[in-house]
Amino acid sequence: MKKIILTASLLIGLNAFAQDHFSGISTSNRVGILNANVNPAELANLSKKFEVNIYGLSFNVANNKIAFSDISSDADFETLIFQGSSPVNARIDAEIMGPGVAMRWKKWGFAITTKAYAKFDMIDIDPTIGNAITNDNIILNTTLLNNPNNQRLSGTSYGEVGLSAARTFFENDNHKFSAGVTLKILFPGSYSNFGLSNLNGEINETLTGAFLHTNSPANLNIAYSGNLADSFTNFDDYSKSIFGGLNGFAGDIGFNYQWKKGKDYKLNAGLAIRNIGTMTFKDDNNASTNYVLNIPQSDPLDLSLFDDVENLGDVETILRENGYLTEMPQENDFKVKLPTVLSTYVDFKLVSKFYVTAYLQQKVNEDSDNDQITVPNIFSITPRVNLGFFETYVPVTFNEISGTNVGLGFRLGGFYLGTSSLVTALVSDSKQGDIYTGFRWAFL
């Protein structure tokens, strides 16, 4: 467990990426596959008749504890991530867009896309527990714990093939209405979850170590599948098993309205519900078990037992062998819900070549659920200058985990490069940073 938490802390501190994929470019009026990822109805507005996606890469992390100004050569990351009394929340996230193709034909738009995802999350982790496990400097102290939240460590990797269609239902010289859908065929790779809820107890730190006991039973979920069953801290395992067997479906549905002015629009607005669905993890080493955790004061748990733990199976074994767990029914195959979101946006053309976009992403489900892949709530405002072949933009993003961030990006033909947090990172007060890049070819 110490390695699990410490690895997450180091990744957050050293890589400090963000959590808003392709911010700014995905709402450009140069409409392509990236726009359809936000709203499938945008396929009816493709700027060219055909577009081929070559690649797209976005690497992101956000946290609520460590800012760029905290990072130095002698930074003690495990101390920084568990500072203060508020729960630790952090996301490490990668999205890879593979080959894809889109086309516009009369009033229709179609697309076939491929994607891969890898995620690691820390959700509502009590900093007292994190300090007790990772901090080797013992402080003589007794700390009361009373946390009703579900504290989660969760890792996921999976692949996706999307089949999309959109149609314009009404269009005249001034107005245009379109709708679209995407069917996602899912290929779950690996999954791992540690969820501890209703923890009420004490941590006693003595000269011989840190010991935990509970005052009332807590609830514990331990689930794992694929490569993440063997190691939670080796991030090569995420990439090795992104595409598993076909075992899940999801869908997007979206609507679009344009107030037209000549060949361009004065206003472009959209509303979509995305990632409606689940996937089932099946593997020979699968397990998803709910436990009642009860650690008596007369026989407390020595937290140093977790020093060399690398996977959740080892955590499970330690707790079971010490008699702290009462097992509930176990599931060999289990379902995980995708991060369903409601997204809406409005893009205004203020003057020639200059646009401003407002974008809102609101999650539908709670991140605390053990069978839920997480997603943040996001609101952004992006001013943008589009000169045709060249485009540049400055996304200002409000992230529920890391706060306010300002980025920068540009597009040169089909190539794009950007970030949603570069400006705030340069002034050293950002708790996130990110980078994304890609290339697509549009013609006719």
XYZ file of C-alpha atoms in Angstrom, residues 103-255:
153
model
C -17.434 11.758 -43.994
C -20.277 14.181 -44.791
C -22.830 13.185 -47.438
C -25.772 15.462 -48.210
C -27.583 15.933 -44.867
C -25.714 13.070 -43.203
C -22.417 12.623 -41.372
C -20.718 9.324 -40.480
C -17.601 8.285 -38.578
C -15.652 5.255 -37.389
C -13.211 5.983 -34.553
C -10.844 4.100 -32.232
C -9.684 5.101 -28.758
C -7.805 3.777 -25.745
C -7.942 4.963 -22.130
C -5.788 4.532 -19.027
C -6.688 6.055 -15.638
C -5.523 6.048 -12.022
C -7.600 7.825 -9.366
C -7.292 8.764 -5.702
C -10.722 9.744 -4.358
C -11.420 11.276 -0.930
C -8.334 9.691 0.677
C -7.984 10.640 4.359
C -4.573 12.381 4.668
C -4.096 10.928 8.163
C -4.041 7.372 6.807
C -1.770 8.369 3.938
C 0.704 10.007 6.325
C 0.659 7.035 8.688
C 1.488 4.585 5.864
C 4.065 6.631 3.930
C 5.725 8.715 6.655
C 8.700 6.950 8.218
C 9.149 9.674 10.865
C 6.942 8.421 13.682
C 5.122 11.138 15.617
C 3.806 10.197 19.062
C 0.170 10.959 18.471
C -3.373 9.578 18.474
C -5.677 10.657 15.637
C -9.414 10.082 15.526
C -10.892 8.951 12.217
C -14.527 9.471 11.282
C -14.839 9.439 7.503
C -18.216 8.417 6.001
C -16.887 8.871 2.444
C -15.820 5.993 0.243
C -12.028 6.353 -0.024
C -10.949 4.878 -3.351
C -7.774 3.900 -5.167
C -8.832 2.863 -8.654
C -7.075 1.977 -11.932
C -8.658 1.258 -15.312
C -7.589 0.592 -18.895
C -9.874 -0.151 -21.835
C -10.325 0.325 -25.566
C -13.202 1.529 -27.699
C -14.452 1.454 -31.300
C -17.088 4.076 -32.104
C -19.689 4.010 -34.903
C -21.335 7.421 -35.363
C -24.075 8.933 -37.505
C -25.623 12.399 -37.606
C -28.295 14.092 -39.702
C -29.484 17.631 -40.355
C -33.254 17.732 -39.798
C -33.932 21.348 -40.654
C -31.937 24.000 -42.489
C -32.651 27.330 -44.118
C -30.634 30.487 -44.746
C -30.537 31.389 -41.038
C -30.973 28.242 -38.945
C -29.788 24.647 -38.862
C -30.782 21.791 -36.494
C -28.939 18.447 -36.325
C -28.830 15.333 -34.152
C -26.406 12.446 -33.870
C -25.607 9.215 -32.056
C -22.507 7.112 -31.386
C -22.472 3.419 -30.538
C -19.318 2.459 -28.638
C -18.067 -1.121 -28.675
C -15.935 -1.594 -25.548
C -12.897 -3.776 -24.948
C -12.173 -3.793 -21.172
C -8.500 -4.430 -20.387
C -7.612 -4.145 -16.692
C -9.309 -2.867 -13.559
C -8.430 -2.473 -9.906
C -10.383 -0.869 -7.059
C -9.878 -0.401 -3.319
C -12.897 1.253 -1.698
C -13.084 1.854 2.082
C -16.222 3.544 3.409
C -17.622 4.490 6.829
C -14.229 4.331 8.548
C -14.557 5.247 12.223
C -11.562 4.529 14.442
C -8.144 5.689 15.647
C -4.548 5.706 14.465
C -2.014 5.464 17.312
C 1.541 6.409 16.390
C 4.117 5.080 18.853
C 7.865 4.499 18.932
C 7.311 1.062 17.398
C 5.021 2.101 14.549
C 1.548 3.268 13.525
C -1.475 1.140 14.458
C -5.090 1.355 13.325
C -8.218 0.083 15.036
C -11.895 0.652 14.236
C -14.624 1.749 16.647
C -17.340 0.360 14.392
C -17.313 -1.916 11.323
C -16.328 -0.328 7.997
C -17.153 -1.473 4.463
C -14.413 -2.551 2.070
C -14.501 -3.425 -1.626
C -11.482 -5.017 -3.330
C -11.741 -5.730 -7.056
C -9.150 -6.539 -9.694
C -8.894 -7.939 -13.216
C -6.190 -8.376 -15.841
C -2.661 -7.039 -15.395
C -3.683 -4.666 -12.606
C -4.370 -7.686 -10.401
C -0.609 -8.301 -10.281
C 0.643 -4.746 -9.843
C -1.061 -1.460 -9.122
C 2.097 0.635 -9.361
C 3.706 -0.535 -12.615
C 2.110 1.770 -15.156
C 3.423 -0.320 -18.054
C 0.661 -2.750 -17.114
C -1.956 -0.177 -18.126
C -0.624 0.029 -21.692
C -0.095 -3.724 -22.033
C -3.758 -4.552 -21.526
C -5.715 -1.586 -22.873
C -7.627 -3.660 -25.423
C -9.188 -6.780 -23.927
C -12.024 -8.881 -25.316
C -15.266 -7.358 -26.592
C -17.396 -7.081 -23.471
C -19.453 -3.919 -23.272
C -21.422 -1.250 -25.074
C -22.034 2.434 -24.521
C -23.560 5.314 -26.407
C -23.610 9.064 -26.967
C -26.530 11.168 -28.147
C -26.287 14.818 -29.113
C -28.111 17.779 -30.622
